[in-house]
Coordinates of C-alpha atoms in Angstrom, one line a residue:
M2 CA 114.9 103.3 92.0
T3 CA 113.3 102.3 95.3
E4 CA 113.5 98.8 96.7
L5 CA 110.2 97.1 97.4
L6 CA 110.4 94.5 100.2
T7 CA 108.3 91.6 101.3
A8 CA 107.0 91.6 104.9
A9 CA 109.5 88.8 105.7
Q10 CA 112.4 90.7 104.3
M11 CA 111.5 93.8 106.4
R12 CA 111.4 91.6 109.5
A13 CA 114.7 90.1 108.7
I14 CA 116.3 93.5 108.3
E15 CA 114.8 94.7 111.6
Q16 CA 115.9 91.6 113.5
A17 CA 119.4 91.9 112.0
A18 CA 119.7 95.5 113.1
I19 CA 118.6 94.6 116.6
A20 CA 120.9 91.6 116.8
S21 CA 123.8 93.9 115.8
G22 CA 123.3 95.9 119.0
E23 CA 122.9 99.1 117.0
V24 CA 119.3 99.6 117.9
T25 CA 116.7 98.0 120.2
G26 CA 113.3 96.8 119.3
L27 CA 111.8 99.4 121.7
E28 CA 113.7 102.2 119.9
L29 CA 112.4 101.0 116.6
M30 CA 108.9 100.9 118.0
E31 CA 109.2 104.4 119.5
R32 CA 110.5 105.8 116.2
A33 CA 107.7 104.1 114.3
G34 CA 105.0 105.5 116.6
Q35 CA 106.6 109.0 116.4
G36 CA 106.6 108.6 112.6
V37 CA 102.9 107.9 112.6
V38 CA 102.2 110.9 114.7
D39 CA 104.3 113.2 112.5
A40 CA 102.5 111.8 109.4
I41 CA 99.1 112.6 111.0
L42 CA 100.2 116.1 111.7
D43 CA 101.6 116.5 108.2
E44 CA 98.3 115.3 106.7
W45 CA 96.2 117.5 109.0
P46 CA 98.5 120.5 109.7
A47 CA 95.7 122.5 111.5
Y48 CA 95.9 119.8 114.3
R49 CA 99.4 120.9 115.2
T50 CA 98.0 123.8 117.2
A51 CA 94.5 122.4 117.9
P52 CA 94.7 119.1 119.7
Q53 CA 91.9 116.7 118.7
S54 CA 90.6 113.3 119.7
A55 CA 91.8 110.0 118.5
V56 CA 90.8 106.3 118.7
V57 CA 93.6 103.9 118.4
L58 CA 93.0 100.2 117.6
C59 CA 95.8 98.0 118.8
G60 CA 96.3 94.4 117.8
P61 CA 98.0 91.4 119.5
G62 CA 101.5 91.9 117.9
N63 CA 104.2 94.5 117.3
N64 CA 101.8 96.5 115.1
G65 CA 99.7 96.9 118.2
G66 CA 102.9 98.0 120.1
D67 CA 103.3 100.8 117.5
G68 CA 99.7 101.8 118.2
F69 CA 100.3 102.1 122.0
V70 CA 103.2 104.4 121.2
V71 CA 101.0 106.5 118.9
A72 CA 98.4 106.7 121.6
R73 CA 100.9 107.8 124.3
L74 CA 102.5 110.5 122.1
L75 CA 99.2 111.9 121.1
R76 CA 98.1 112.1 124.7
E77 CA 101.4 114.0 125.5
L78 CA 100.2 116.5 122.8
N79 CA 97.0 117.0 124.8
W80 CA 94.9 114.9 122.5
G81 CA 92.0 113.0 123.9
V82 CA 92.8 109.4 123.2
T83 CA 90.8 106.2 123.5
V84 CA 92.6 102.8 123.0
Y85 CA 90.9 99.5 122.1
V86 CA 93.0 96.3 122.2
Y87 CA 92.2 93.2 120.2
G88 CA 93.4 90.0 121.9
D89 CA 94.9 89.2 125.2
A90 CA 97.3 91.9 126.5
D91 CA 99.1 89.3 128.6
R92 CA 100.2 87.6 125.4
L93 CA 101.7 90.6 123.7
P94 CA 105.3 90.4 122.5
L95 CA 107.8 91.8 125.0
D96 CA 108.3 95.3 123.4
A97 CA 104.6 95.7 122.6
R98 CA 103.8 94.8 126.3
V99 CA 106.3 97.4 127.5
N100 CA 104.5 100.1 125.5
Y101 CA 101.1 98.8 126.6
D102 CA 102.2 99.4 130.2
R103 CA 103.6 102.8 129.3
W104 CA 100.3 103.8 127.8
G105 CA 98.5 102.8 131.0
G106 CA 97.6 99.1 130.5
A107 CA 94.2 97.7 131.2
L108 CA 93.1 100.6 133.4
A109 CA 93.0 102.8 130.3
T110 CA 92.4 100.3 127.5
D111 CA 89.1 98.7 126.4
P112 CA 88.7 95.3 124.7
L113 CA 87.8 95.7 121.1
T114 CA 84.4 94.7 120.1
E115 CA 82.1 96.3 117.6
E116 CA 79.6 97.0 120.4
A117 CA 82.2 98.7 122.6
F118 CA 83.4 100.7 119.7
R119 CA 79.9 101.9 118.8
R120 CA 79.3 102.9 122.4
G121 CA 82.6 104.7 122.6
P122 CA 83.4 108.3 121.7
G123 CA 83.8 109.5 118.2
A124 CA 87.1 111.0 117.1
A125 CA 88.8 113.2 114.6
I126 CA 91.3 110.5 113.8
Y127 CA 91.1 106.7 113.9
V128 CA 94.3 104.6 113.8
D129 CA 94.3 101.0 112.6
A130 CA 97.3 99.4 114.4
L131 CA 95.6 96.0 114.5
F132 CA 97.7 93.8 112.3
G133 CA 99.6 95.7 109.6
A134 CA 101.8 93.2 107.8
G135 CA 101.3 90.6 110.5
L136 CA 98.0 89.1 109.5
N137 CA 98.4 86.0 107.3
R138 CA 94.8 84.8 107.2
R139 CA 91.5 86.3 106.3
P140 CA 89.7 88.3 109.1
E141 CA 86.8 86.2 110.3
G142 CA 83.8 86.5 112.7
D143 CA 83.6 89.5 114.9
L144 CA 86.9 90.9 113.6
A145 CA 85.7 90.8 110.0
S146 CA 82.4 92.4 111.0
F147 CA 84.2 95.2 112.9
L148 CA 86.6 95.9 110.0
Q149 CA 83.7 96.0 107.6
Y150 CA 81.9 98.4 109.9
I151 CA 84.8 101.0 110.0
G152 CA 85.9 100.8 106.5
G153 CA 83.7 98.6 104.3
S154 CA 80.1 97.8 103.5
G155 CA 79.0 97.4 107.1
G156 CA 79.6 100.9 108.4
D157 CA 79.5 104.6 107.6
Y158 CA 82.3 104.6 105.1
G159 CA 81.9 108.4 104.5
H160 CA 82.6 109.0 108.2
Y161 CA 85.5 106.7 108.9
H162 CA 87.5 106.7 105.7
P163 CA 88.5 110.4 105.7
R164 CA 89.7 110.0 109.3
L165 CA 91.3 106.5 109.1
V166 CA 95.1 106.0 109.3
A167 CA 96.7 102.6 108.9
V168 CA 100.0 101.5 110.5
D169 CA 102.0 99.6 107.9
A170 CA 98.8 98.5 106.0
P171 CA 95.1 98.3 106.5
S172 CA 94.5 95.2 108.5
G173 CA 93.7 92.3 106.2
L174 CA 95.7 93.5 103.2
C175 CA 98.5 91.2 102.2
L176 CA 101.6 93.3 101.9
D177 CA 103.4 90.7 99.7
S178 CA 100.7 90.8 97.1
G179 CA 98.3 93.8 97.5
R180 CA 95.5 91.2 97.8
M181 CA 92.6 91.4 100.2
L182 CA 92.6 88.3 102.2
G183 CA 89.2 86.6 101.9
G184 CA 87.8 89.1 99.4
G185 CA 87.9 90.5 95.9
G186 CA 88.5 94.1 95.0
P187 CA 87.8 97.2 97.0
W188 CA 84.8 98.2 94.8
P189 CA 82.3 97.0 95.6
F190 CA 83.4 96.1 99.1
E191 CA 83.8 92.3 99.1
S192 CA 86.3 92.1 101.9
S193 CA 86.7 93.0 105.5
V194 CA 89.8 95.2 104.8
P195 CA 89.1 98.8 105.6
L196 CA 90.0 101.4 103.0
V197 CA 92.0 104.2 104.7
R198 CA 93.0 107.8 103.9
L199 CA 96.6 107.5 104.9
T200 CA 99.0 104.5 105.4
V201 CA 102.3 104.9 107.2
T202 CA 104.9 102.3 106.7
F203 CA 108.5 102.1 107.9
D204 CA 112.0 102.1 106.3
S205 CA 110.9 100.8 102.9
P206 CA 107.7 100.5 100.9
K207 CA 106.4 96.9 100.5
I208 CA 105.3 95.2 97.4
G209 CA 101.6 95.2 98.4
H210 CA 101.6 99.0 98.7
F211 CA 102.0 99.2 94.9
I212 CA 100.2 96.3 93.2
G213 CA 96.8 94.8 93.3
D214 CA 94.3 96.4 95.6
G215 CA 97.0 97.9 97.7
P216 CA 96.9 101.5 96.5
A217 CA 93.1 101.6 96.6
C218 CA 93.1 100.4 100.2
C219 CA 96.1 102.4 101.4
G220 CA 95.0 105.9 100.3
A221 CA 98.1 108.1 100.5
L222 CA 101.3 106.4 101.4
K223 CA 104.0 107.8 103.7
V224 CA 107.3 106.0 104.2
V225 CA 109.0 106.8 107.5
D226 CA 112.7 106.5 108.3
I227 CA 113.1 104.6 111.5
G228 CA 116.9 104.8 111.6
I229 CA 118.0 101.6 110.0
A230 CA 118.6 102.8 106.4
K231 CA 122.0 104.2 107.2
W232 CA 122.9 101.1 109.1
R233 CA 122.1 99.0 106.1
E234 CA 124.5 101.0 104.0
T235 CA 127.5 99.7 106.0
H236 CA 126.2 96.3 107.2
K237 CA 125.1 93.1 105.6
P238 CA 122.0 91.7 107.1
P239 CA 122.0 87.9 107.2
G240 CA 120.6 86.3 104.0
F241 CA 121.2 89.5 101.9
P242 CA 123.9 90.0 99.3
S243 CA 127.3 91.5 100.2
A244 CA 126.6 94.8 98.3
P245 CA 125.0 97.5 100.5
I246 CA 121.3 97.8 100.2
R247 CA 120.9 101.4 99.1
P248 CA 117.5 102.5 97.8
V249 CA 117.9 105.5 95.5
Q250 CA 114.8 107.4 94.4
T251 CA 114.7 108.1 90.7
G252 CA 111.0 108.0 90.1
L253 CA 108.6 105.3 90.9
V254 CA 110.1 102.6 88.8
V255 CA 110.9 100.2 91.6
R256 CA 113.1 97.2 91.7
V257 CA 111.5 94.2 93.4
P258 CA 113.4 91.8 95.7
L259 CA 113.9 88.3 94.4
V260 CA 113.2 85.4 96.8
E261 CA 115.5 82.6 95.9
D262 CA 115.6 79.1 97.5
Q263 CA 113.3 80.4 100.2
R264 CA 116.0 82.8 101.4
H265 CA 115.3 86.5 101.6
R266 CA 117.6 88.2 99.1
L267 CA 117.5 91.4 97.2
F268 CA 118.3 91.0 93.5
G269 CA 120.7 93.8 92.6
L270 CA 120.3 95.0 89.1
D271 CA 122.1 98.1 87.9
V272 CA 120.2 99.9 85.2
R273 CA 121.6 102.8 83.2
W274 CA 118.6 104.6 81.7
P275 CA 119.1 105.2 77.9
S276 CA 118.2 108.9 77.8
A277 CA 120.7 110.7 75.6
K278 CA 122.1 109.6 72.3
G279 CA 125.8 109.3 71.7
P280 CA 127.6 110.2 68.5
G281 CA 127.2 108.3 65.3
H282 CA 124.9 108.0 62.2
K283 CA 121.3 107.0 62.3
Y284 CA 121.9 103.2 61.9
R285 CA 124.0 103.2 65.0
H286 CA 120.9 104.0 66.9
G287 CA 118.9 101.2 65.4
H288 CA 116.2 100.6 62.8
A289 CA 112.8 99.6 64.1
L290 CA 110.2 97.9 62.0
I291 CA 106.5 98.3 63.1
L292 CA 104.0 96.1 61.2
S293 CA 100.6 97.5 60.5
G294 CA 97.1 96.4 59.7
G295 CA 95.3 97.1 56.5
C296 CA 93.2 100.1 55.3
G297 CA 91.6 101.9 58.2
Q298 CA 93.6 99.8 60.7
G299 CA 97.0 101.6 60.7
G300 CA 96.5 104.1 63.5
A301 CA 97.9 101.8 66.2
A302 CA 101.1 101.1 64.2
R303 CA 101.5 104.8 63.5
L304 CA 101.3 105.6 67.2
S305 CA 103.9 102.9 67.9
A306 CA 106.1 104.2 65.1
R307 CA 106.1 107.8 66.2
A308 CA 106.9 106.8 69.8
A309 CA 109.8 104.6 68.7
L310 CA 111.2 107.5 66.7
R311 CA 110.8 110.0 69.5
V312 CA 112.5 107.8 72.0
G313 CA 115.6 107.7 69.9
A314 CA 115.5 104.9 67.3
G315 CA 117.6 106.1 64.4
L316 CA 115.1 104.9 61.8
V317 CA 111.6 103.6 62.0
T318 CA 109.7 101.9 59.2
V319 CA 106.0 101.0 59.1
G320 CA 105.4 97.8 57.1
C321 CA 101.8 97.6 55.8
P322 CA 99.8 95.8 53.1
P323 CA 100.1 97.5 49.7
A324 CA 96.5 98.8 49.8
A325 CA 97.3 100.8 53.0
L326 CA 100.4 102.5 51.7
Q327 CA 98.6 105.7 50.5
E328 CA 96.7 106.0 53.8
N329 CA 99.9 105.7 55.9
A330 CA 101.9 108.0 53.6
A331 CA 99.4 110.8 54.2
R332 CA 100.0 110.5 57.9
L333 CA 103.7 109.9 58.1
D334 CA 106.8 111.9 57.2
A335 CA 109.9 111.0 59.2
V336 CA 108.6 107.4 59.6
M337 CA 109.4 105.4 56.4
L338 CA 107.0 103.0 54.7
K339 CA 107.5 99.5 53.2
S340 CA 105.0 97.3 51.4
V341 CA 104.6 94.0 53.4
K342 CA 101.9 91.9 51.8
D343 CA 102.5 88.7 53.7
A344 CA 104.9 86.5 55.6
D345 CA 107.1 86.0 52.5
A346 CA 107.4 89.7 52.0
L347 CA 108.3 90.2 55.6
A348 CA 111.0 87.5 55.3
A349 CA 112.5 89.3 52.3
L350 CA 112.5 92.6 54.1
L351 CA 114.3 91.1 57.1
A352 CA 117.1 90.2 54.9
D353 CA 118.3 93.7 55.7
A354 CA 120.3 93.0 58.9
R355 CA 120.2 96.7 59.8
I356 CA 116.6 96.2 61.0
N357 CA 117.3 95.2 64.6
A358 CA 114.0 95.6 66.4
L359 CA 110.5 94.5 65.5
C360 CA 107.0 95.3 66.8
L361 CA 104.0 93.1 65.8
G362 CA 100.5 93.2 67.0
P363 CA 98.9 96.7 67.2
G364 CA 96.1 96.8 64.7
M365 CA 97.3 93.8 62.7
G366 CA 94.1 91.8 63.0
I367 CA 93.5 88.3 64.4
T368 CA 94.2 86.3 61.2
D369 CA 96.3 83.5 60.0
G370 CA 98.4 86.1 58.2
T371 CA 99.3 87.7 61.5
R372 CA 100.3 84.4 62.9
S373 CA 102.5 83.6 60.0
M374 CA 104.2 87.0 60.2
V375 CA 104.9 86.4 63.9
E376 CA 106.5 83.1 63.1
V377 CA 108.7 84.7 60.5
A378 CA 109.7 87.6 62.8
L379 CA 110.7 85.3 65.6
A380 CA 112.7 83.1 63.3
A381 CA 114.7 86.2 62.3
D382 CA 116.1 86.3 65.8
R383 CA 115.8 90.1 66.3
A384 CA 114.7 92.0 69.4
T385 CA 110.9 91.6 69.1
L386 CA 107.9 93.0 70.9
L387 CA 104.6 91.2 70.6
D388 CA 101.4 92.9 71.6
A389 CA 97.7 92.8 71.1
D390 CA 96.7 90.7 68.1
A391 CA 100.1 89.1 67.8
L392 CA 99.4 87.5 71.2
T393 CA 95.7 86.8 70.7
V394 CA 96.3 84.7 67.5
F395 CA 97.9 82.1 69.7
E396 CA 95.0 81.7 72.1
G397 CA 94.5 78.0 72.7
D398 CA 97.9 77.2 71.2
A399 CA 100.2 79.2 73.4
D400 CA 102.8 76.4 73.5
A401 CA 103.4 76.9 69.8
L402 CA 104.3 80.5 70.5
F403 CA 106.5 79.6 73.5
D404 CA 108.5 77.3 71.3
L405 CA 109.3 80.2 69.0
L406 CA 110.2 82.8 71.5
H407 CA 113.8 83.7 72.5
D408 CA 115.3 85.8 75.2
R409 CA 115.3 89.0 73.1
C410 CA 111.5 89.1 73.1
V411 CA 109.1 91.2 75.1
L412 CA 105.4 90.3 75.5
T413 CA 103.1 93.1 76.6
P414 CA 99.7 91.7 77.4
H415 CA 96.9 93.3 79.3
M416 CA 95.1 91.0 81.7
G417 CA 92.7 89.6 79.1
E418 CA 95.5 88.8 76.7
F419 CA 97.6 87.4 79.5
A420 CA 94.7 85.0 80.4
R421 CA 94.6 83.8 76.8
L422 CA 98.3 82.8 76.8
F423 CA 98.6 81.7 80.5
P424 CA 95.0 80.6 81.5
D425 CA 96.2 78.5 84.5
I426 CA 98.3 81.3 85.9
A427 CA 95.5 83.8 85.4
E428 CA 93.0 81.4 87.1
T429 CA 95.4 81.2 90.2
L430 CA 95.6 85.0 90.3
R431 CA 91.8 85.4 90.1
A432 CA 91.2 83.0 93.0
K433 CA 90.2 84.9 96.2
P434 CA 93.1 84.4 98.7
Q435 CA 92.3 83.1 102.2
T436 CA 95.8 83.2 103.6
G437 CA 99.0 85.1 103.0
P438 CA 101.4 85.5 101.5
A439 CA 98.8 85.5 98.7
Y440 CA 99.6 84.8 95.0
S441 CA 100.3 88.2 93.4
K442 CA 100.5 89.8 90.0
L443 CA 104.2 89.8 90.6
D444 CA 104.2 86.0 91.1
A445 CA 102.0 85.6 88.0
T446 CA 104.3 87.7 85.8
R447 CA 107.4 85.9 87.0
A448 CA 105.8 82.5 86.3
A449 CA 104.8 83.7 82.8
A450 CA 108.3 84.9 82.0
E451 CA 109.7 81.5 83.1
R452 CA 107.3 79.7 80.9
A453 CA 107.7 82.0 77.9
G454 CA 111.4 82.2 78.2
C455 CA 111.4 86.0 77.7
T456 CA 110.5 89.3 79.3
V457 CA 106.8 89.7 80.1
L458 CA 105.2 93.1 80.8
L459 CA 101.7 92.7 82.4
K460 CA 100.0 96.0 81.9
G461 CA 98.0 98.0 84.3
A462 CA 98.3 101.0 86.7
D463 CA 100.5 98.5 88.6
T464 CA 102.6 97.3 85.6
V465 CA 104.8 94.4 86.4
I466 CA 107.8 93.4 84.3
A467 CA 109.6 90.1 84.8
S468 CA 112.3 88.2 83.0
P469 CA 113.3 84.5 83.3
G470 CA 115.3 84.0 86.5
G471 CA 113.1 86.2 88.7
R472 CA 114.3 89.7 87.9
A473 CA 111.3 92.0 88.2
F474 CA 110.3 95.6 88.1
V475 CA 107.0 97.2 89.3
H476 CA 106.0 100.5 87.7
A477 CA 103.2 101.9 89.7
S478 CA 101.2 104.8 88.2
M479 CA 99.8 105.3 91.7
Y480 CA 99.8 107.9 94.5
E481 CA 101.6 111.0 93.4
R482 CA 102.2 109.4 89.9
E483 CA 98.6 108.6 89.3
A484 CA 97.7 109.3 85.7
P485 CA 94.1 108.1 85.1
W486 CA 94.0 109.8 81.7
L487 CA 96.3 107.1 80.4
A488 CA 93.1 105.0 80.1
T489 CA 92.6 106.1 76.5
A490 CA 92.6 104.3 73.2
G491 CA 96.0 103.9 71.7
S492 CA 97.9 104.4 75.0
G493 CA 99.2 100.8 74.9
D494 CA 100.3 101.2 71.3
V495 CA 102.5 104.1 72.3
L496 CA 104.0 102.0 75.1
A497 CA 104.8 99.3 72.6
G498 CA 106.5 101.8 70.4
L499 CA 108.6 103.2 73.2
I500 CA 109.8 99.7 74.2
T501 CA 110.6 98.9 70.5
G502 CA 112.5 102.1 70.0
L503 CA 114.7 101.3 73.1
L504 CA 115.2 97.8 71.9
A505 CA 116.4 99.2 68.6
R506 CA 118.9 101.4 70.5
G507 CA 120.3 98.3 72.1
S508 CA 118.6 98.2 75.5
A509 CA 118.1 94.9 77.1
P510 CA 114.5 93.7 77.0
A511 CA 113.8 94.2 80.8
T512 CA 115.6 97.6 80.8
A513 CA 113.7 98.8 77.8
A514 CA 110.3 97.7 79.2
A515 CA 111.0 99.3 82.7
F516 CA 112.3 102.6 81.3
A517 CA 109.5 102.8 78.7
S518 CA 106.9 102.2 81.5
W519 CA 108.3 105.0 83.5
L520 CA 108.6 107.3 80.5
H521 CA 105.0 106.5 79.4
T522 CA 103.6 107.7 82.7
E523 CA 106.0 110.6 82.9
C524 CA 104.7 111.8 79.5
A525 CA 101.1 111.5 80.7
L526 CA 101.9 113.6 83.8
E527 CA 103.7 116.1 81.6
F528 CA 100.6 116.6 79.5
G529 CA 97.9 116.2 82.2
P530 CA 94.1 115.7 81.8
G531 CA 92.6 115.8 78.4
L532 CA 95.4 113.5 77.1
I533 CA 94.9 111.4 73.9
A534 CA 97.3 108.9 72.7
E535 CA 98.7 111.1 70.0
D536 CA 99.9 113.6 72.7
L537 CA 102.2 111.0 74.4
P538 CA 105.1 110.9 71.8
E539 CA 105.1 114.7 71.7
M540 CA 105.9 114.8 75.4
V541 CA 108.9 112.5 75.1
P542 CA 111.4 115.3 74.2
R543 CA 110.4 117.4 77.2
V544 CA 110.8 114.4 79.6
L545 CA 114.1 113.3 78.2
R546 CA 115.4 116.8 78.3
R547 CA 114.5 117.1 82.0
L548 CA 116.0 113.7 82.7
A549 CA 119.3 114.6 80.9
Q550 CA 119.5 117.9 83.0
R551 CA 119.0 115.9 86.2
E552 CA 121.8 113.6 85.2
R553 CA 124.1 116.5 84.5
D554 CA 123.2 118.2 87.8
S555 CA 124.1 115.0 89.6
L556 CA 127.6 114.9 88.2

């Protein structure tokens, strides 16, 4: 997994490294600038032997200092470089001021205004080193107009966007939330945050790179090592746990830091992915029960059931109304069938203690019967996933659901269902942020998990999974893991089945939800464009086989 940091945590790590005497601020700034230049040349390899022109926009803080380094290093490669500075150069932080002077200072640097920028030369590359993670309020006035001009509705988006590189983050994007300060989303342009082609960040990715509008704003993301990752393996930065902080890449399921008591701490959570089965008979690997809707409404449950079986549950049963038995029998072989007419029938079925995981919601219908069966299922105290209709039936009466939930439950709402259960939290998330750190999807999911008393998975390309106590995962189907063909009917039903199958196998709720989210995207990438939901379970064996081989190779 990869650790995602807040902006404050990244600053704390850098300051601790500097205070230790292992590195200086100037060295970190030099490495950051060199990393941006290397990333530019990697993105445009033809420019390695053909120097171009660049415009570098430098802000009033250390992000601007990185920009001065970029400008100097490009000039040393015989690029033509123009630098604009926003703010008073005499008030730059010490290290940024040193690099301002190394670049050439006021003799070679123009104040940044839209008018000056328009008069200035065009360039092959534009570098946004204005604020990065340092801006904590919405851009206003001339600055907002300028940012809109280069990257939003005010300018020639088609000219600047393909040439625009951000240092740490496009200026105005909150890196703790992925929210545009002062605006809505990137389409249509409602904010002064420019959308860039390439974002270069340092040491570790930040939360805002992967949730909210972050990926749409950041374009491609490049994480550059600036030489403190190895230091962190053997040192304990102040305010962090005693265990070394060691990000390990195993796919873009990422573990998110927990901020506790206003101190910056990483929450360490060791996860063993449940890929291969051990020895034993089928019941040792769990028996999952998936409840279905009536005639013509069983497709969702069948998708969930097949996914649960493919991910390794020993047995999977679909429980459906008697009239739907024939329809389901025509479509299912390895998945078993039981007649479940109503809540009483479900209670009788659950007398079999070998049924250890339940899935309710997909295709069940928004009826009093569905609600009654949810109540019976939760009273049985089994690992239980609630999705879709099983959530919507409690709209306007969410407290009744929360009173029934227990810590072995997983709720898997999309944003609409989330708003029905947590309307106040959803309203806070919808509000346009004016200052940072802005309220994020991560904050909202954590708050929901605390209120519900169980694991909550809030769906989306930026899926967030949280459990009571603050543990959280982000699974981002973004950047190189983008899988837009997952936006197809039944995809969420397959995800519900994957989680339920893992619950049946004994995985903890948060672990099951996190691994299933990764596996869901991995299956989509394995199949590629043209995917329909039925294809996803059939990709599971391929992905698990590859994962098992990777585990063997690592021994």
